[in-house]
C-alpha cells in the first residue's frame, strides 16, 4: 500500500486549495475575462444598455424635433408642388410665380436690401458704441440705454415707430424735427387755401396766382381781400387790418382776411375784427414783367413805389402753396429704409454688447505696444482692434443676417396699407399668400422653401466658422 493515496508529501493538492492552506488570491482581470459581473454578461451588452437609456432620454426631444421641424419642412416641400386647392400636381408653376409675380419680386428685392443694410449698419454702430464707451466714465449707463430696446417686443417697437414716422408734424417726432430744421432756414407759405370771392376785386391769374381785375393808380389805396383761411391758422402776431393811407406817388393797399367771426361782416370792407394777411407777397406786373414787389405787414398794409402806377397787382402762387409738412417717411420711396432704421434701433445694442465682450478679452499689451511704437488711435483701431475682433464681428453679422431673412413683425406693423406692397418682404408675403380668402398654399409653401434655401448657406457658413474655432 502506498502513501500517495493517503496524502503524503508528493500528493497534489486540490485545484481550489493553496499549498499553504490559504485560499488562492485572484489575479488581475484582463479584457478577455469579460465584465465584473461574470462570464454571463459581455461588454457589448453594457454598451447596448447605455445606448438604449440615452435613446430613451432623447426620444421626447427627437419626437418634438420631428413634429415641429422635420415634418413641416417635408410637408412644405411636398405642398409647394400642388395647386391652390391641394388636389392637383402643379409641378414648378408655384416656383415660377416667385420670379414672375411683381409683388413677390419686390419682396425678394427688399429682402436683399435688408440682408445687406440692416446687419452691416447694426454691426458697425455696435462696434463704434463698444469702442467709444470704453473711454467714457458713464459708458455703462450708455450701454444700458442702447441695449434697452432689446427688451421691447417687435410689436411694441413697430407701434412706436409707426408714431415716430407719422406724417403730421404735431404727432410724428421725425417730421417735427425735420420741419423745425426746414422752417429755421426756409420761410413757409402761410395761406395755402386762401382765395377771393367773385365780388372781390381779384381774379385767377393762372398757375395758382391771383391778380387785380383793373390796373391800380398811385394815391388810390388798393383793397386785396381774401377768404378761405381759418382764423386759427392765421399768424399769431397778425393784427387787425387797417386801411392804407394814400401815398403821394406811391401805390398803397391792404391785404386782409375778409371774414368776421360770428358773422356780420361786409365784403370788400375792412371790419373791426378782421385780421391782416401778414407776410403775403404783392407784385406789380406790367406787360408780364414784375416792376415792383412788397410784403404786407402785420396789419396787412403794403406800399409799392411809383413804378407800380398803372400796373396790375398780383398775389403770386408762392403765397398759396401748402406749408412744408416734412417727409413722407412711410411713402413708397422711404418706407423700407425707415423700417430698417427701426430695426437698427433695436439690434445695435445687441451687437454692441457682444462686441464689448470681445473687446474685454483683447490683450491690452498689444494695444499699448502699438501706441508706444507711434501708432495713432485710428491706426490702432483699424490695424489691431478690428482684425482681432473679426471672429466676434462674424458672429454678430451672421446672426443678424439670419434674423433679417425672417423679418416680418416690423414690416407688417409699420408699413401702412398704401405702401405695404412697396415694403413687402418674403416673410410678409408668405403670410399674405397663405392666409385670407384668396390664399394659395402652393405659392405660400414655395415661398417657405425659398426662405429655407436662403437661410441654409448662411447657416452653413456659421457652422463652418464654429467648427474652425473649435479646432483652434
Coordinates of C-alpha atoms in Angstrom, one line a residue:
X1 CA 0.0 0.0 0.0
X2 CA 1.4 3.3 -1.0
X3 CA 1.5 6.6 1.0
X4 CA 0.5 8.7 -2.0
X5 CA -3.1 7.6 -1.7
X6 CA -3.1 8.6 1.9
X7 CA -2.0 12.1 1.3
X8 CA 1.8 12.0 1.6
X9 CA 4.4 14.6 0.7
X10 CA 4.1 14.0 -3.0
X11 CA 0.3 14.3 -3.1
X12 CA -1.2 17.0 -5.4
X13 CA -3.4 19.5 -3.6
X14 CA -6.9 20.1 -5.0
X15 CA -7.3 22.9 -7.5
X16 CA -9.1 25.1 -5.1
X17 CA -6.6 24.7 -2.4
X18 CA -3.3 26.5 -1.8
X19 CA -0.3 24.6 -0.5
X20 CA -0.2 26.9 2.5
X21 CA -3.8 26.1 3.3
X22 CA -5.0 29.7 2.4
X23 CA -7.5 30.3 -0.4
X24 CA -5.9 31.4 -3.7
X25 CA -5.7 35.1 -4.5
X26 CA -7.4 36.1 -7.8
X27 CA -5.1 37.7 -10.3
X28 CA -5.8 40.9 -12.3
X29 CA -8.7 40.8 -14.8
X30 CA -7.9 41.1 -18.5
X31 CA -10.3 42.5 -21.2
X32 CA -10.9 38.9 -22.3
X33 CA -12.2 38.0 -18.9
X34 CA -15.4 39.9 -19.5
X35 CA -17.2 42.3 -17.2
X36 CA -17.0 42.0 -13.4
X37 CA -20.5 40.6 -13.3
X38 CA -19.2 37.3 -14.6
X39 CA -19.0 35.5 -17.9
X40 CA -22.7 35.7 -18.5
X41 CA -22.6 39.4 -19.3
X42 CA -20.5 40.9 -22.1
X43 CA -19.1 44.4 -22.6
X44 CA -21.3 44.7 -25.7
X45 CA -24.4 44.2 -23.6
X46 CA -23.4 47.1 -21.3
X47 CA -22.8 49.4 -24.2
X48 CA -26.1 48.5 -25.7
X49 CA -27.9 49.2 -22.4
X50 CA -26.3 52.6 -22.2
X51 CA -27.3 53.5 -25.7
X52 CA -30.8 52.4 -25.0
X53 CA -31.0 54.6 -21.9
X54 CA -29.6 57.6 -23.9
X55 CA -32.1 57.0 -26.7
X56 CA -34.9 56.8 -24.1
X57 CA -33.9 60.2 -22.7
X58 CA -33.5 61.7 -26.2
X59 CA -36.8 60.3 -27.5
X60 CA -39.1 63.2 -26.3
X61 CA -36.8 65.8 -27.9
X62 CA -36.5 63.8 -31.1
X63 CA -40.3 63.4 -31.3
X64 CA -40.7 67.2 -30.8
X65 CA -38.0 67.9 -33.4
X66 CA -39.6 65.7 -35.9
X67 CA -43.1 67.0 -35.3
X68 CA -42.2 70.7 -35.2
X69 CA -39.3 70.9 -37.6
X70 CA -38.8 67.9 -39.9
X71 CA -42.4 67.2 -40.7
X72 CA -43.3 70.9 -41.5
X73 CA -40.3 71.1 -43.8
X74 CA -41.1 67.9 -45.6
X75 CA -44.8 68.8 -46.0
X76 CA -44.0 72.3 -47.2
X77 CA -41.8 70.9 -49.9
X78 CA -44.5 68.5 -50.9
X79 CA -47.2 71.1 -50.8
X80 CA -45.2 73.5 -52.9
X81 CA -45.7 71.2 -55.9
X82 CA -49.5 71.1 -55.6
X83 CA -52.1 73.6 -56.9
X84 CA -54.1 76.1 -54.9
X85 CA -56.7 73.6 -53.9
X86 CA -54.1 71.0 -53.0
X87 CA -55.7 68.3 -55.1
X88 CA -53.7 68.5 -58.3
X89 CA -50.0 68.4 -59.2
X90 CA -48.7 71.9 -60.2
X91 CA -45.1 71.0 -60.9
X92 CA -42.8 74.0 -60.9
X93 CA -45.6 76.5 -61.5
X94 CA -45.5 77.8 -58.0
X95 CA -41.8 78.4 -58.1
X96 CA -42.1 80.2 -61.5
X97 CA -44.6 82.5 -59.9
X98 CA -41.9 83.6 -57.4
X99 CA -39.9 85.2 -60.2
X100 CA -42.8 86.4 -62.4
X101 CA -45.2 88.0 -59.9
X102 CA -44.3 91.7 -59.4
X103 CA -45.3 91.6 -55.7
X104 CA -43.1 88.6 -54.9
X105 CA -40.2 90.0 -56.9
X106 CA -40.5 93.2 -54.9
X107 CA -40.3 91.1 -51.7
X108 CA -37.2 89.3 -52.9
X109 CA -35.6 92.7 -53.8
X110 CA -36.4 94.1 -50.4
X111 CA -35.1 91.1 -48.6
X112 CA -31.8 91.6 -50.5
X113 CA -31.7 95.2 -49.3
X114 CA -32.4 94.1 -45.7
X115 CA -29.7 91.5 -45.7
X116 CA -27.1 94.0 -47.0
X117 CA -28.0 97.1 -45.0
X118 CA -29.5 96.0 -41.6
X119 CA -26.8 93.7 -40.4
X120 CA -24.0 95.9 -41.7
X121 CA -25.3 99.1 -40.1
X122 CA -26.2 97.4 -36.8
X123 CA -22.7 95.8 -36.6
X124 CA -20.9 99.0 -37.5
X125 CA -22.9 101.0 -34.9
X126 CA -22.3 98.3 -32.3
X127 CA -18.6 98.4 -33.0
X128 CA -18.5 102.2 -32.7
X129 CA -20.5 102.2 -29.5
X130 CA -18.5 99.4 -27.9
X131 CA -15.1 101.2 -28.6
X132 CA -16.3 104.6 -27.6
X133 CA -18.0 103.5 -24.4
X134 CA -14.6 102.1 -23.1
X135 CA -13.3 105.7 -22.9
X136 CA -16.1 107.4 -21.0
X137 CA -17.0 107.2 -17.3
X138 CA -20.7 106.9 -18.0
X139 CA -20.1 104.1 -20.5
X140 CA -22.2 101.6 -18.5
X141 CA -25.2 103.8 -18.4
X142 CA -24.9 104.5 -22.2
X143 CA -24.7 100.7 -22.9
X144 CA -27.8 100.3 -20.8
X145 CA -29.7 102.9 -22.8
X146 CA -28.6 101.5 -26.1
X147 CA -29.4 97.9 -25.1
X148 CA -32.8 98.7 -23.6
X149 CA -34.7 98.4 -26.9
X150 CA -33.9 94.7 -26.9
X151 CA -36.3 94.4 -24.0
X152 CA -39.1 95.7 -26.2
X153 CA -41.1 93.3 -28.4
X154 CA -41.2 93.7 -32.2
X155 CA -44.9 94.6 -31.9
X156 CA -44.2 97.4 -29.4
X157 CA -41.3 98.7 -31.5
X158 CA -43.5 98.7 -34.6
X159 CA -46.2 100.7 -32.9
X160 CA -43.6 103.2 -31.5
X161 CA -42.0 103.8 -34.9
X162 CA -45.4 104.0 -36.6
X163 CA -46.0 107.1 -34.4
X164 CA -42.4 108.3 -34.9
X165 CA -42.9 108.3 -38.7
X166 CA -46.4 109.8 -38.7
X167 CA -46.7 112.3 -41.5
X168 CA -48.3 115.0 -39.3
X169 CA -45.5 117.0 -37.5
X170 CA -47.7 117.5 -34.4
X171 CA -47.7 113.7 -33.9
X172 CA -44.6 112.3 -35.6
X173 CA -41.4 113.3 -33.9
X174 CA -39.3 112.6 -37.1
X175 CA -41.3 115.1 -39.1
X176 CA -41.5 117.5 -36.2
X177 CA -37.7 117.7 -36.1
X178 CA -37.4 117.8 -39.9
X179 CA -40.0 120.6 -40.2
X180 CA -38.3 122.6 -37.4
X181 CA -35.0 122.5 -39.1
X182 CA -36.5 123.3 -42.5
X183 CA -38.5 126.3 -41.2
X184 CA -35.4 127.6 -39.5
X185 CA -33.8 128.3 -42.8
X186 CA -36.7 128.5 -45.2
X187 CA -39.8 130.6 -44.9
X188 CA -43.0 128.6 -45.3
X189 CA -46.1 129.8 -47.2
X190 CA -48.8 130.8 -44.8
X191 CA -52.2 130.8 -46.7
X192 CA -52.5 127.5 -48.7
X193 CA -56.3 127.6 -49.2
X194 CA -56.9 131.4 -49.4
X195 CA -58.9 132.6 -52.5
X196 CA -61.0 135.6 -53.4
X197 CA -64.8 135.7 -53.7
X198 CA -66.5 136.6 -57.0
X199 CA -67.4 140.0 -55.6
X200 CA -63.7 140.7 -54.7
X201 CA -61.5 142.9 -57.0
X202 CA -59.3 139.9 -57.7
X203 CA -59.4 137.1 -60.3
X204 CA -57.4 134.0 -61.1
X205 CA -54.2 134.8 -62.8
X206 CA -53.1 131.3 -63.7
X207 CA -50.6 128.9 -62.0
X208 CA -52.4 129.4 -58.7
X209 CA -51.9 133.2 -58.5
X210 CA -54.5 136.0 -58.3
X211 CA -54.4 139.4 -60.0
X212 CA -56.5 142.6 -59.7
X213 CA -59.3 143.0 -62.2
X214 CA -58.1 146.5 -63.1
X215 CA -54.8 148.4 -63.0
X216 CA -54.0 150.3 -59.9
X217 CA -53.2 154.0 -59.5
X218 CA -50.9 155.9 -57.2
X219 CA -52.7 157.8 -54.5
X220 CA -55.6 155.4 -54.5
X221 CA -55.4 152.7 -51.8
X222 CA -56.0 149.2 -53.1
X223 CA -58.1 146.5 -51.4
X224 CA -56.9 142.9 -51.7
X225 CA -59.5 140.8 -49.7
X226 CA -59.3 137.0 -49.4
X227 CA -61.2 134.3 -47.7
X228 CA -60.6 130.6 -47.0
X229 CA -58.1 130.9 -44.1
X230 CA -59.3 129.5 -40.8
X231 CA -58.8 132.1 -38.1
X232 CA -56.9 129.5 -36.0
X233 CA -54.4 129.2 -38.9
X234 CA -53.7 132.9 -39.1
X235 CA -50.2 134.0 -37.8
X236 CA -50.2 134.5 -34.1
X237 CA -48.8 138.0 -34.5
X238 CA -51.3 139.1 -37.1
X239 CA -53.0 142.4 -36.2
X240 CA -56.4 143.8 -37.0
X241 CA -56.4 145.0 -40.6
X242 CA -56.1 148.8 -41.3
X243 CA -57.0 150.8 -44.3
X244 CA -53.8 152.0 -46.0
X245 CA -53.2 155.7 -46.3
X246 CA -52.9 157.2 -49.7
X247 CA -49.3 158.0 -50.6
X248 CA -48.0 160.7 -52.9
X249 CA -46.7 158.9 -56.0
X250 CA -46.9 155.5 -54.3
X251 CA -49.3 152.6 -54.5
X252 CA -50.6 151.6 -51.1
X253 CA -53.1 148.9 -50.1
X254 CA -54.3 146.4 -47.6
X255 CA -54.4 142.6 -47.9
X256 CA -56.7 141.1 -45.3
X257 CA -58.9 138.1 -44.4
X258 CA -62.4 139.3 -45.4
X259 CA -64.1 137.2 -42.8
X260 CA -65.6 138.2 -39.4
X261 CA -66.0 135.6 -36.7
X262 CA -69.7 135.2 -35.8
X263 CA -70.8 136.8 -39.0
X264 CA -71.9 140.3 -39.6
X265 CA -69.0 141.4 -41.8
X266 CA -69.4 143.1 -45.1
X267 CA -67.5 142.0 -48.3
X268 CA -64.8 144.4 -49.6
X269 CA -64.9 146.4 -46.4
X270 CA -62.3 146.2 -43.6
X271 CA -64.3 145.4 -40.5
X272 CA -63.0 145.8 -37.0
X273 CA -62.5 142.1 -36.2
X274 CA -60.8 141.2 -39.5
X275 CA -57.1 140.4 -39.5
X276 CA -54.4 141.5 -41.9
X277 CA -52.6 138.8 -44.0
X278 CA -49.2 139.3 -42.6
X279 CA -46.3 138.3 -44.8
X280 CA -48.3 137.9 -48.0
X281 CA -46.3 139.0 -51.1
X282 CA -47.7 141.5 -53.6
X283 CA -46.1 142.1 -57.0
X284 CA -46.7 144.9 -59.5
X285 CA -46.8 143.5 -63.1
X286 CA -46.6 145.4 -66.4
X287 CA -46.6 143.6 -69.7
X288 CA -45.8 140.3 -68.0
X289 CA -42.8 141.7 -66.1
X290 CA -42.6 142.3 -62.3
X291 CA -41.7 146.0 -61.8
X292 CA -42.0 146.2 -58.0
X293 CA -42.9 144.0 -55.1
X294 CA -43.7 144.4 -51.4
X295 CA -44.7 142.3 -48.4
X296 CA -47.7 143.1 -46.2
X297 CA -47.1 144.0 -42.6
X298 CA -48.9 142.6 -39.5
X299 CA -51.9 144.7 -40.2
X300 CA -52.0 143.8 -43.9
X301 CA -50.8 147.1 -45.3
X302 CA -48.2 147.4 -48.0
X303 CA -46.5 150.1 -50.1
X304 CA -45.2 150.0 -53.7
X305 CA -43.0 152.6 -55.4
X306 CA -44.2 154.9 -58.2
X307 CA -43.1 152.3 -60.8
X308 CA -46.3 150.3 -59.8
X309 CA -48.6 153.1 -61.1
X310 CA -50.8 151.7 -63.8
X311 CA -49.7 148.1 -63.2
X312 CA -51.8 145.1 -62.2
X313 CA -51.2 143.8 -58.7
X314 CA -50.5 140.1 -58.4
X315 CA -50.5 137.8 -55.4
X316 CA -48.1 135.1 -56.6
X317 CA -48.8 131.4 -56.2
X318 CA -46.0 131.1 -53.6
X319 CA -48.4 132.6 -51.1
X320 CA -50.8 129.7 -51.5
X321 CA -48.6 126.7 -51.6
X322 CA -49.2 124.0 -49.0
X323 CA -46.9 124.5 -46.0
X324 CA -43.9 122.2 -45.6
X325 CA -45.1 119.2 -43.7
X326 CA -41.9 117.2 -43.7
X327 CA -41.0 113.9 -45.4
X328 CA -43.3 111.0 -46.2
X329 CA -41.2 108.5 -44.2
X330 CA -43.7 105.8 -44.9
X331 CA -44.3 106.6 -48.5
X332 CA -43.3 104.3 -51.3
X333 CA -39.7 105.6 -51.6
X334 CA -38.6 105.7 -47.9
X335 CA -40.7 103.0 -46.3
X336 CA -38.1 100.3 -46.5
X337 CA -35.2 102.5 -45.2
X338 CA -37.5 103.8 -42.5
X339 CA -38.3 100.3 -41.2
X340 CA -34.6 99.3 -41.4
X341 CA -33.9 102.3 -39.2
X342 CA -36.3 100.9 -36.5
X343 CA -34.6 97.5 -36.8
X344 CA -31.2 99.1 -36.3
X345 CA -32.5 101.0 -33.2
X346 CA -33.5 97.6 -31.7
X347 CA -30.5 95.5 -32.6
X348 CA -27.5 97.9 -32.4
X349 CA -27.5 97.3 -28.7
X350 CA -27.3 93.5 -29.2
X351 CA -24.2 94.0 -31.5
X352 CA -22.7 96.4 -29.0
X353 CA -22.9 94.0 -26.1
X354 CA -21.3 91.1 -27.9
X355 CA -18.5 93.3 -29.4
X356 CA -17.9 94.9 -26.0
X357 CA -17.4 91.4 -24.5
X358 CA -14.9 90.6 -27.3
X359 CA -13.1 93.9 -26.6
X360 CA -12.8 93.0 -22.9
X361 CA -10.8 89.9 -23.9
X362 CA -8.3 91.6 -26.1
X363 CA -4.7 91.6 -24.8
X364 CA -4.1 95.2 -23.7
X365 CA -0.3 94.9 -24.0
X366 CA -0.6 94.7 -27.8
X367 CA -2.6 97.9 -27.9
X368 CA -0.2 99.7 -25.6
X369 CA 2.8 98.4 -27.6
X370 CA 1.3 99.8 -30.8
X371 CA 0.7 103.2 -29.1
X372 CA 4.3 103.2 -27.8
X373 CA 5.5 102.5 -31.4
X374 CA 3.8 105.7 -32.5
X375 CA 0.5 104.4 -33.9
X376 CA -2.4 106.9 -33.5
X377 CA -5.8 105.8 -32.3
X378 CA -7.2 105.3 -35.8
X379 CA -4.3 103.1 -36.8
X380 CA -4.7 101.0 -33.6
X381 CA -8.4 100.6 -34.2
X382 CA -8.0 99.7 -37.9
X383 CA -4.9 97.5 -37.8
X384 CA -5.2 95.8 -34.4
X385 CA -8.6 96.1 -32.8
X386 CA -10.8 95.3 -35.8
X387 CA -8.6 92.3 -37.0
X388 CA -8.6 90.8 -33.6
X389 CA -12.4 91.3 -33.2
X390 CA -13.0 89.6 -36.6
X391 CA -14.4 86.4 -35.1
X392 CA -16.8 88.3 -32.9
X393 CA -17.9 90.6 -35.8
X394 CA -18.5 87.5 -37.9
X395 CA -20.8 86.0 -35.2
X396 CA -22.8 89.3 -34.9
X397 CA -23.1 89.7 -38.7
X398 CA -24.2 86.2 -39.4
X399 CA -26.7 86.1 -36.5
X400 CA -28.3 89.4 -37.8
X401 CA -28.3 88.1 -41.4
X402 CA -30.3 85.0 -40.3
X403 CA -32.6 87.3 -38.3
X404 CA -33.4 89.7 -41.1
X405 CA -34.2 87.0 -43.6
X406 CA -37.2 86.2 -41.4
X407 CA -38.2 89.8 -40.6
X408 CA -42.0 90.1 -40.5
X409 CA -43.3 92.0 -37.5
X410 CA -41.9 95.4 -38.1
X411 CA -42.9 95.5 -41.8
X412 CA -46.4 94.3 -41.1
X413 CA -47.0 96.9 -38.3
X414 CA -45.1 100.0 -39.5
X415 CA -45.9 100.0 -43.3
X416 CA -49.4 101.5 -43.9
X417 CA -51.7 99.7 -46.3
X418 CA -50.9 102.1 -49.1
X419 CA -47.2 101.3 -49.2
X420 CA -47.2 97.8 -47.8
X421 CA -46.6 96.4 -51.3
X422 CA -43.5 98.6 -51.6
X423 CA -42.2 97.4 -48.2
X424 CA -43.0 93.8 -48.8
X425 CA -40.6 91.1 -47.7
X426 CA -40.7 87.3 -48.1
X427 CA -41.9 86.5 -44.7
X428 CA -44.8 89.0 -45.0
X429 CA -45.6 87.7 -48.5
X430 CA -45.6 84.2 -47.0
X431 CA -48.2 85.3 -44.6
X432 CA -50.3 87.1 -47.2
X433 CA -50.2 84.2 -49.6
X434 CA -51.0 81.6 -47.0
X435 CA -53.9 83.2 -45.2
X436 CA -57.1 85.1 -46.3
X437 CA -60.0 84.4 -48.6
X438 CA -57.8 84.0 -51.7
X439 CA -54.9 82.2 -50.1
X440 CA -52.8 79.9 -52.3
X441 CA -50.9 77.5 -50.0
X442 CA -49.0 76.2 -53.0
X443 CA -47.3 79.6 -53.5
X444 CA -47.0 80.1 -49.7
X445 CA -45.2 76.8 -49.4
X446 CA -42.9 77.7 -52.3
X447 CA -42.0 81.0 -50.5
X448 CA -41.3 79.0 -47.3
X449 CA -39.0 76.7 -49.3
X450 CA -37.2 79.7 -50.8
X451 CA -36.7 81.2 -47.4
X452 CA -35.2 77.9 -46.2
X453 CA -32.8 77.8 -49.2
X454 CA -31.7 81.4 -48.5
X455 CA -31.1 80.6 -44.8
X456 CA -29.1 77.4 -45.4
X457 CA -26.0 79.0 -46.9
X458 CA -25.7 81.4 -44.0
X459 CA -26.2 78.6 -41.5
X460 CA -23.6 76.5 -43.3
X461 CA -21.0 79.4 -43.1
X462 CA -21.8 79.8 -39.4
X463 CA -21.4 76.1 -38.7
X464 CA -18.0 76.0 -40.6
X465 CA -16.9 79.0 -38.6
X466 CA -17.9 77.4 -35.3
X467 CA -16.0 74.2 -36.2
X468 CA -13.0 76.1 -37.2
X469 CA -13.0 78.0 -33.9
X470 CA -13.3 74.7 -32.1
X471 CA -10.2 73.2 -33.7
X472 CA -8.0 76.1 -32.5

